[in-house]
Amino acid sequence: MNFSLPDSRRKWSCRGYMSAGAAMVTVVLGLTLVLTERAEARKYAAPFDIFGLGTPRPRAKVHSAKVPLPKPRPEEAPKAPAEAPPEAEGKPSPDKPGDTKPAEAARPPEKRASACRLALTEEIAVAPSIPDIRGPGACGGEDLVRLEAIVLPDKRKVTVKPAAILRCTMASAIADWVRKDMVPLAASLGSTISDLDNFDSFECRGRNRIAGAMLSEHGKANALDVRAIKLANGQSIGLTDRTMSRDVRERVLHSVCTRFSTVLGPGSDWYHEDHIHLDLAQRRNDYRICQWNVWDPLPQVAPLLPAERPDEAPPREVAAKPDAKEGADDEAAEKSSPPEDKPVSAKKDQPSKPATKKRR
């Protein structure tokens, strides 16, 4: 194939004029790329330049800023206190960590007093409220009071010994029973009530203190055991005392069985032979239990030793001697025997019968 410049000019007529301009444009673009790459390379060190032999990067010029200094302290200025005053509003200072106490938890809203609590005023009983008790299981309760004394209508107080922890409803029932039923009973005996003998009140336990038994009403603070009611004249009304008049004990029986849902005493079981159990247990259809046998008074037992002989008693008869008594008996028999035809000598020859002693 033959190739020549005239032929090429003839074939590509515009190629010769444009080749020089294109070459110049290419050179300019290449220089631009090379300069750009060098500028970028100055910013970042080469990946294999571990000894720092590459071209060092120019450092930026440090411009020193002029900071104004505080003025010198005048000589007449007051001295600063040794300790800084505490921060206002209890905020900790930035230098010291805050040592303030953690914020107290918000108090729960106060409970509203129940209707029973509002009715059981100081004119009826001395019974301050106590916090709710949450014992093991279902022990405890709400709206509890400590019954310390019962105020009578004449402002005298009947002390509960010891103070009883009860629900408000139970304490109110005890106060009404003493004020309305026991005060007239004591008045019929010629005295007034001074003390109420509390045998047991709140105690977290099963019935009759048997392990595994159903929870007692004592565990719910809904029961009270009473042994006696003491009077101001020193007399005591023992509710289970058989030496006490039966009429008095029966009056107490009728009063408690009317006011309380459960009454247990002698005859119910041997756990309640020496006291009376009272509670306000709620049962279906308002079912009530009243088991208390008022026994008759104990019989009068004769003393073991005879009474001493009084001084004014007549002297006792002295028993006759046996020989003298036999002769006296024979003489009495001869005098009392009827006359007979037999001779007296024959009668004397017969043996005489021994005299018998009388028993006393």
Short mmCIF file of C-alpha atoms in Angstrom, two decimals:
data_model
loop_
_atom_site.label_atom_id
_atom_site.label_comp_id
_atom_site.label_asym_id
_atom_site.label_seq_id
_atom_site.Cartn_x
_atom_site.Cartn_y
_atom_site.Cartn_z
CA MET A 1 0.00 0.00 0.00
CA ASN A 2 1.47 3.31 -1.04
CA PHE A 3 0.97 6.26 1.22
CA SER A 4 2.04 9.80 0.63
CA LEU A 5 1.44 13.20 2.19
CA PRO A 6 -0.33 14.66 -0.84
CA ASP A 7 -2.66 11.76 -0.80
CA SER A 8 -3.45 12.23 2.85
CA ARG A 9 -4.10 15.87 2.37
CA ARG A 10 -6.32 15.10 -0.42
CA LYS A 11 -8.19 12.47 1.57
CA TRP A 12 -8.40 14.31 4.94
CA SER A 13 -8.28 17.90 3.97
CA CYS A 14 -9.20 19.38 7.47
CA ARG A 15 -7.06 17.03 9.53
CA GLY A 16 -3.85 18.88 9.08
CA TYR A 17 -5.15 22.17 10.34
CA MET A 18 -6.74 20.77 13.52
CA SER A 19 -3.93 18.51 14.74
CA ALA A 20 -1.83 21.35 16.17
CA GLY A 21 -4.71 22.86 18.19
CA ALA A 22 -5.72 19.50 19.60
CA ALA A 23 -2.18 18.87 20.73
CA MET A 24 -2.02 22.17 22.57
CA VAL A 25 -5.31 21.47 24.35
CA THR A 26 -4.08 18.06 25.42
CA VAL A 27 -0.86 19.51 26.84
CA VAL A 28 -2.76 22.15 28.84
CA LEU A 29 -5.12 19.55 30.31
CA GLY A 30 -2.22 17.29 31.27
CA LEU A 31 -0.37 20.07 33.05
CA THR A 32 -3.52 21.00 34.90
CA LEU A 33 -4.00 17.40 36.15
CA VAL A 34 -0.33 17.10 37.17
CA LEU A 35 -0.40 20.31 39.18
CA THR A 36 -3.65 19.27 40.86
CA GLU A 37 -2.21 15.90 41.87
CA ARG A 38 0.92 17.54 43.31
CA ALA A 39 -1.20 19.96 45.33
CA GLU A 40 -3.19 17.05 46.74
CA ALA A 41 -0.03 15.12 47.47
CA ARG A 42 1.30 17.96 49.59
CA LYS A 43 -1.73 17.63 51.90
CA TYR A 44 -1.30 13.89 52.53
CA ALA A 45 1.90 11.98 52.95
CA ALA A 46 2.73 9.23 50.52
CA PRO A 47 1.62 5.78 51.74
CA PHE A 48 5.16 4.36 51.51
CA ASP A 49 6.96 7.43 52.89
CA ILE A 50 7.45 5.99 56.41
CA PHE A 51 10.71 7.87 56.98
CA GLY A 52 9.36 11.29 56.08
CA LEU A 53 11.55 11.70 53.03
CA GLY A 54 8.79 13.10 50.95
CA THR A 55 8.24 16.73 50.33
CA PRO A 56 7.36 18.37 53.67
CA ARG A 57 4.02 20.06 53.96
CA PRO A 58 4.09 23.76 54.51
CA ARG A 59 2.89 24.73 57.98
CA ALA A 60 0.11 27.20 58.41
CA LYS A 61 1.07 30.49 59.83
CA VAL A 62 0.28 30.93 63.52
CA HIS A 63 -1.53 34.13 64.19
CA SER A 64 -1.06 35.20 67.81
CA ALA A 65 -4.26 36.62 69.29
CA LYS A 66 -3.90 39.30 71.87
CA VAL A 67 -5.84 38.30 75.06
CA PRO A 68 -6.62 41.21 77.38
CA LEU A 69 -5.27 40.68 80.92
CA PRO A 70 -7.33 41.61 84.04
CA LYS A 71 -6.50 44.83 85.78
CA PRO A 72 -4.41 44.59 88.96
CA ARG A 73 -6.36 44.39 92.23
CA PRO A 74 -6.43 47.72 94.06
CA GLU A 75 -4.92 47.82 97.53
CA GLU A 76 -8.09 49.15 99.18
CA ALA A 77 -10.27 46.29 97.88
CA PRO A 78 -11.85 44.02 100.61
CA LYS A 79 -10.48 40.55 101.06
CA ALA A 80 -12.46 37.58 99.76
CA PRO A 81 -14.07 35.29 102.42
CA ALA A 82 -12.25 32.07 103.28
CA GLU A 83 -15.27 29.87 102.50
CA ALA A 84 -17.65 30.49 99.71
CA PRO A 85 -21.30 30.89 100.79
CA PRO A 86 -23.56 27.96 100.01
CA GLU A 87 -25.23 28.01 96.67
CA ALA A 88 -28.75 29.22 96.58
CA GLU A 89 -31.62 26.76 96.16
CA GLY A 90 -29.32 23.84 97.07
CA LYS A 91 -27.60 23.66 93.68
CA PRO A 92 -24.15 22.04 93.80
CA SER A 93 -21.16 24.12 92.72
CA PRO A 94 -19.38 23.15 89.46
CA ASP A 95 -16.11 22.46 91.34
CA LYS A 96 -17.52 20.15 94.01
CA PRO A 97 -19.81 17.24 93.36
CA GLY A 98 -23.27 17.61 94.78
CA ASP A 99 -23.66 15.94 98.20
CA THR A 100 -27.27 16.82 98.74
CA LYS A 101 -29.66 14.12 99.92
CA PRO A 102 -31.83 12.43 97.32
CA ALA A 103 -35.24 13.86 96.94
CA GLU A 104 -37.72 12.30 99.32
CA ALA A 105 -40.36 10.14 97.77
CA ALA A 106 -43.69 11.79 97.43
CA ARG A 107 -45.91 11.04 100.41
CA PRO A 108 -48.96 8.95 99.63
CA PRO A 109 -52.24 10.78 99.90
CA GLU A 110 -53.73 10.64 103.38
CA LYS A 111 -56.62 8.26 103.87
CA ARG A 112 -59.99 9.68 104.61
CA ALA A 113 -61.34 8.78 108.03
CA SER A 114 -64.01 6.08 107.94
CA ALA A 115 -67.53 6.61 109.23
CA CYS A 116 -66.69 4.44 112.26
CA ARG A 117 -63.60 6.52 113.00
CA LEU A 118 -65.63 9.72 112.86
CA ALA A 119 -68.30 8.26 115.16
CA LEU A 120 -65.84 6.86 117.74
CA THR A 121 -65.02 10.19 119.35
CA GLU A 122 -63.20 10.95 122.59
CA GLU A 123 -66.56 11.23 124.35
CA ILE A 124 -67.11 7.50 123.76
CA ALA A 125 -63.67 5.91 123.99
CA VAL A 126 -59.97 6.65 124.18
CA ALA A 127 -58.97 4.84 121.00
CA PRO A 128 -56.20 6.46 118.90
CA SER A 129 -55.80 5.24 115.34
CA ILE A 130 -52.78 3.11 114.43
CA PRO A 131 -51.26 2.27 111.03
CA ASP A 132 -52.60 -0.64 109.02
CA ILE A 133 -51.06 -4.03 109.83
CA ARG A 134 -49.88 -6.31 107.01
CA GLY A 135 -48.78 -9.53 108.63
CA PRO A 136 -47.96 -12.92 107.14
CA GLY A 137 -50.79 -14.53 105.25
CA ALA A 138 -54.03 -12.65 105.78
CA CYS A 139 -53.14 -11.35 109.25
CA GLY A 140 -53.77 -7.72 110.06
CA GLY A 141 -56.32 -5.28 108.76
CA GLU A 142 -57.21 -1.69 108.07
CA ASP A 143 -58.86 1.05 110.09
CA LEU A 144 -57.30 -0.18 113.35
CA VAL A 145 -57.39 1.50 116.76
CA ARG A 146 -55.81 0.89 120.16
CA LEU A 147 -58.68 0.75 122.65
CA GLU A 148 -57.26 2.11 125.91
CA ALA A 149 -60.38 3.13 127.82
CA ILE A 150 -64.15 3.48 127.50
CA VAL A 151 -65.71 6.77 128.54
CA LEU A 152 -69.00 6.34 130.41
CA PRO A 153 -71.88 8.79 130.09
CA ASP A 154 -70.89 10.36 133.42
CA LYS A 155 -67.34 11.03 132.03
CA ARG A 156 -65.73 8.28 134.09
CA LYS A 157 -63.37 5.95 132.27
CA VAL A 158 -63.30 2.17 132.20
CA THR A 159 -59.69 1.15 131.62
CA VAL A 160 -59.03 -1.74 129.23
CA LYS A 161 -56.18 -3.75 130.77
CA PRO A 162 -54.10 -4.21 128.72
CA ALA A 163 -55.03 -1.97 125.80
CA ALA A 164 -56.62 -3.90 122.94
CA ILE A 165 -55.73 -3.59 119.24
CA LEU A 166 -59.00 -3.93 117.35
CA ARG A 167 -60.75 -2.84 114.22
CA CYS A 168 -62.74 0.31 114.64
CA THR A 169 -66.06 -1.53 114.28
CA MET A 170 -65.13 -4.07 116.98
CA ALA A 171 -63.91 -1.36 119.34
CA SER A 172 -67.13 0.57 118.83
CA ALA A 173 -69.21 -2.55 119.60
CA ILE A 174 -67.25 -3.17 122.83
CA ALA A 175 -67.73 0.45 123.91
CA ASP A 176 -71.49 0.33 123.28
CA TRP A 177 -71.80 -2.97 125.16
CA VAL A 178 -70.05 -1.61 128.25
CA ARG A 179 -71.83 1.74 128.22
CA LYS A 180 -75.37 0.47 127.59
CA ASP A 181 -75.47 -3.02 129.12
CA MET A 182 -72.75 -3.40 131.73
CA VAL A 183 -73.22 -0.04 133.45
CA PRO A 184 -76.85 -0.82 134.46
CA LEU A 185 -75.75 -4.30 135.60
CA ALA A 186 -73.05 -2.80 137.83
CA ALA A 187 -75.54 -0.28 139.18
CA SER A 188 -77.86 -3.12 140.23
CA LEU A 189 -74.93 -4.50 142.25
CA GLY A 190 -74.45 -1.15 143.96
CA SER A 191 -71.25 -0.01 142.21
CA THR A 192 -69.74 1.19 138.91
CA ILE A 193 -67.33 -0.39 136.43
CA SER A 194 -63.66 0.44 136.78
CA ASP A 195 -61.71 -2.05 134.60
CA LEU A 196 -62.28 -4.46 131.72
CA ASP A 197 -60.06 -7.55 131.87
CA ASN A 198 -58.67 -8.09 128.35
CA PHE A 199 -57.45 -11.67 127.99
CA ASP A 200 -56.49 -11.43 124.29
CA SER A 201 -57.08 -9.14 121.31
CA PHE A 202 -54.98 -9.02 118.10
CA GLU A 203 -52.71 -12.00 117.57
CA CYS A 204 -51.66 -13.48 114.23
CA ARG A 205 -52.56 -17.15 114.76
CA GLY A 206 -54.93 -19.92 113.81
CA ARG A 207 -58.04 -20.86 115.69
CA ASN A 208 -57.32 -22.08 119.21
CA ARG A 209 -53.58 -21.69 118.40
CA ILE A 210 -53.59 -24.92 116.39
CA ALA A 211 -50.91 -25.07 113.68
CA GLY A 212 -52.47 -25.16 110.22
CA ALA A 213 -55.94 -24.24 111.44
CA MET A 214 -58.11 -21.59 109.80
CA LEU A 215 -57.13 -18.01 110.59
CA SER A 216 -58.72 -16.84 113.82
CA GLU A 217 -60.68 -13.62 114.08
CA HIS A 218 -57.96 -12.54 116.50
CA GLY A 219 -55.57 -12.55 113.51
CA LYS A 220 -57.90 -10.05 111.81
CA ALA A 221 -58.10 -7.80 114.89
CA ASN A 222 -61.82 -8.56 114.98
CA ALA A 223 -62.12 -10.40 118.32
CA LEU A 224 -61.72 -9.83 122.06
CA ASP A 225 -61.48 -12.32 124.93
CA VAL A 226 -62.92 -11.10 128.26
CA ARG A 227 -62.47 -12.80 131.61
CA ALA A 228 -63.99 -10.40 134.11
CA ILE A 229 -65.40 -6.94 134.71
CA LYS A 230 -64.06 -5.25 137.84
CA LEU A 231 -66.15 -2.84 139.87
CA ALA A 232 -65.11 0.25 141.79
CA ASN A 233 -65.98 -1.35 145.16
CA GLY A 234 -63.40 -4.08 144.59
CA GLN A 235 -65.88 -6.70 143.48
CA SER A 236 -65.23 -8.61 140.26
CA ILE A 237 -67.85 -10.06 137.92
CA GLY A 238 -66.19 -13.23 136.69
CA LEU A 239 -68.04 -14.22 133.54
CA THR A 240 -67.15 -17.90 134.03
CA ASP A 241 -66.98 -17.88 137.82
CA ARG A 242 -69.54 -20.38 139.16
CA THR A 243 -69.53 -18.70 142.54
CA MET A 244 -71.06 -15.63 140.88
CA SER A 245 -74.83 -15.40 140.85
CA ARG A 246 -76.37 -17.29 137.94
CA ASP A 247 -78.78 -14.43 137.25
CA VAL A 248 -75.89 -11.99 136.76
CA ARG A 249 -74.09 -14.31 134.34
CA GLU A 250 -77.28 -14.93 132.36
CA ARG A 251 -77.80 -11.18 131.95
CA VAL A 252 -74.29 -10.90 130.53
CA LEU A 253 -74.98 -13.85 128.24
CA HIS A 254 -78.12 -12.29 126.73
CA SER A 255 -76.40 -8.95 126.22
CA VAL A 256 -73.35 -10.29 124.35
CA CYS A 257 -75.33 -12.74 122.20
CA THR A 258 -77.48 -9.82 121.03
CA ARG A 259 -74.56 -7.59 120.03
CA PHE A 260 -71.87 -9.97 118.67
CA SER A 261 -71.97 -12.56 115.91
CA THR A 262 -69.84 -15.10 117.80
CA VAL A 263 -69.92 -15.86 121.53
CA LEU A 264 -67.91 -18.81 122.88
CA GLY A 265 -67.70 -19.75 126.53
CA PRO A 266 -67.90 -22.76 128.85
CA GLY A 267 -69.53 -25.68 127.10
CA SER A 268 -68.40 -24.70 123.58
CA ASP A 269 -64.96 -26.34 123.86
CA TRP A 270 -62.36 -26.71 126.55
CA TYR A 271 -60.37 -23.76 125.11
CA HIS A 272 -62.99 -21.30 126.44
CA GLU A 273 -63.65 -22.61 129.93
CA ASP A 274 -62.05 -19.62 131.69
CA HIS A 275 -63.02 -16.69 129.42
CA ILE A 276 -65.60 -15.46 126.89
CA HIS A 277 -64.71 -15.00 123.21
CA LEU A 278 -66.47 -12.17 121.34
CA ASP A 279 -66.12 -11.27 117.65
CA LEU A 280 -67.93 -9.76 114.67
CA ALA A 281 -67.25 -12.46 112.06
CA GLN A 282 -69.34 -12.03 108.91
CA ARG A 283 -71.18 -15.16 107.78
CA ARG A 284 -73.71 -16.00 105.15
CA ASN A 285 -77.26 -14.89 105.92
CA ASP A 286 -76.00 -13.12 109.07
CA TYR A 287 -75.59 -16.47 110.85
CA ARG A 288 -74.69 -16.14 114.54
CA ILE A 289 -73.09 -18.50 117.07
CA CYS A 290 -73.84 -18.28 120.80
CA GLN A 291 -72.33 -21.19 122.72
CA TRP A 292 -72.06 -20.42 126.41
CA ASN A 293 -73.49 -22.66 129.11
CA VAL A 294 -74.15 -20.83 132.35
CA TRP A 295 -73.45 -23.56 134.88
CA ASP A 296 -75.16 -23.74 138.26
CA PRO A 297 -73.17 -22.69 141.32
CA LEU A 298 -70.94 -25.36 142.81
CA PRO A 299 -72.50 -27.41 145.66
CA GLN A 300 -71.49 -26.69 149.22
CA VAL A 301 -68.94 -29.35 150.19
CA ALA A 302 -68.75 -30.41 153.89
CA PRO A 303 -65.44 -29.63 155.53
CA LEU A 304 -63.02 -32.51 156.05
CA LEU A 305 -62.56 -31.87 159.81
CA PRO A 306 -65.40 -31.45 162.32
CA ALA A 307 -66.00 -28.09 163.85
CA GLU A 308 -64.49 -27.40 167.25
CA ARG A 309 -66.70 -28.08 170.31
CA PRO A 310 -67.98 -24.81 171.74
CA ASP A 311 -67.16 -23.97 175.33
CA GLU A 312 -70.79 -23.61 176.38
CA ALA A 313 -71.69 -27.14 175.26
CA PRO A 314 -72.90 -29.47 178.08
CA PRO A 315 -70.50 -32.17 179.25
CA ARG A 316 -70.64 -35.47 177.45
CA GLU A 317 -72.08 -38.52 179.23
CA VAL A 318 -69.42 -40.82 180.62
CA ALA A 319 -69.91 -44.48 179.66
CA ALA A 320 -70.33 -46.94 182.56
CA LYS A 321 -67.87 -49.75 183.24
CA PRO A 322 -68.77 -53.15 181.75
CA ASP A 323 -69.13 -54.98 185.14
CA ALA A 324 -71.22 -52.35 186.72
CA LYS A 325 -73.40 -52.18 183.63
CA GLU A 326 -74.03 -55.93 183.63
CA GLY A 327 -75.18 -55.88 187.26
CA ALA A 328 -77.42 -52.95 186.57
CA ASP A 329 -78.99 -54.76 183.63
CA ASP A 330 -79.70 -57.85 185.78
CA GLU A 331 -81.37 -55.84 188.46
CA ALA A 332 -83.50 -54.07 185.94
CA ALA A 333 -84.53 -57.38 184.41
CA GLU A 334 -85.53 -58.85 187.79
CA LYS A 335 -87.66 -55.84 188.58
CA SER A 336 -89.40 -55.86 185.27
CA SER A 337 -90.04 -59.66 185.12
CA PRO A 338 -93.63 -60.78 186.03
CA PRO A 339 -94.16 -63.01 189.09
CA GLU A 340 -94.05 -66.76 188.39
CA ASP A 341 -94.80 -69.98 190.32
CA LYS A 342 -91.22 -71.19 189.91
CA PRO A 343 -89.00 -70.77 192.89
CA VAL A 344 -86.53 -68.01 192.95
CA SER A 345 -83.62 -70.34 193.71
CA ALA A 346 -84.09 -72.14 190.42
CA LYS A 347 -83.96 -68.84 188.65
CA LYS A 348 -80.70 -67.91 190.21
CA ASP A 349 -79.14 -71.23 189.25
CA GLN A 350 -79.72 -70.52 185.54
CA PRO A 351 -76.79 -68.90 183.73
CA SER A 352 -77.23 -65.21 183.05
CA LYS A 353 -76.98 -63.81 179.47
CA PRO A 354 -74.20 -61.32 178.75
CA ALA A 355 -75.34 -57.72 178.33
CA THR A 356 -75.00 -56.23 174.80
CA LYS A 357 -73.59 -52.73 174.18
CA LYS A 358 -75.55 -50.25 172.13
CA ARG A 359 -74.03 -48.66 169.09
CA ARG A 360 -74.10 -44.89 168.53
#
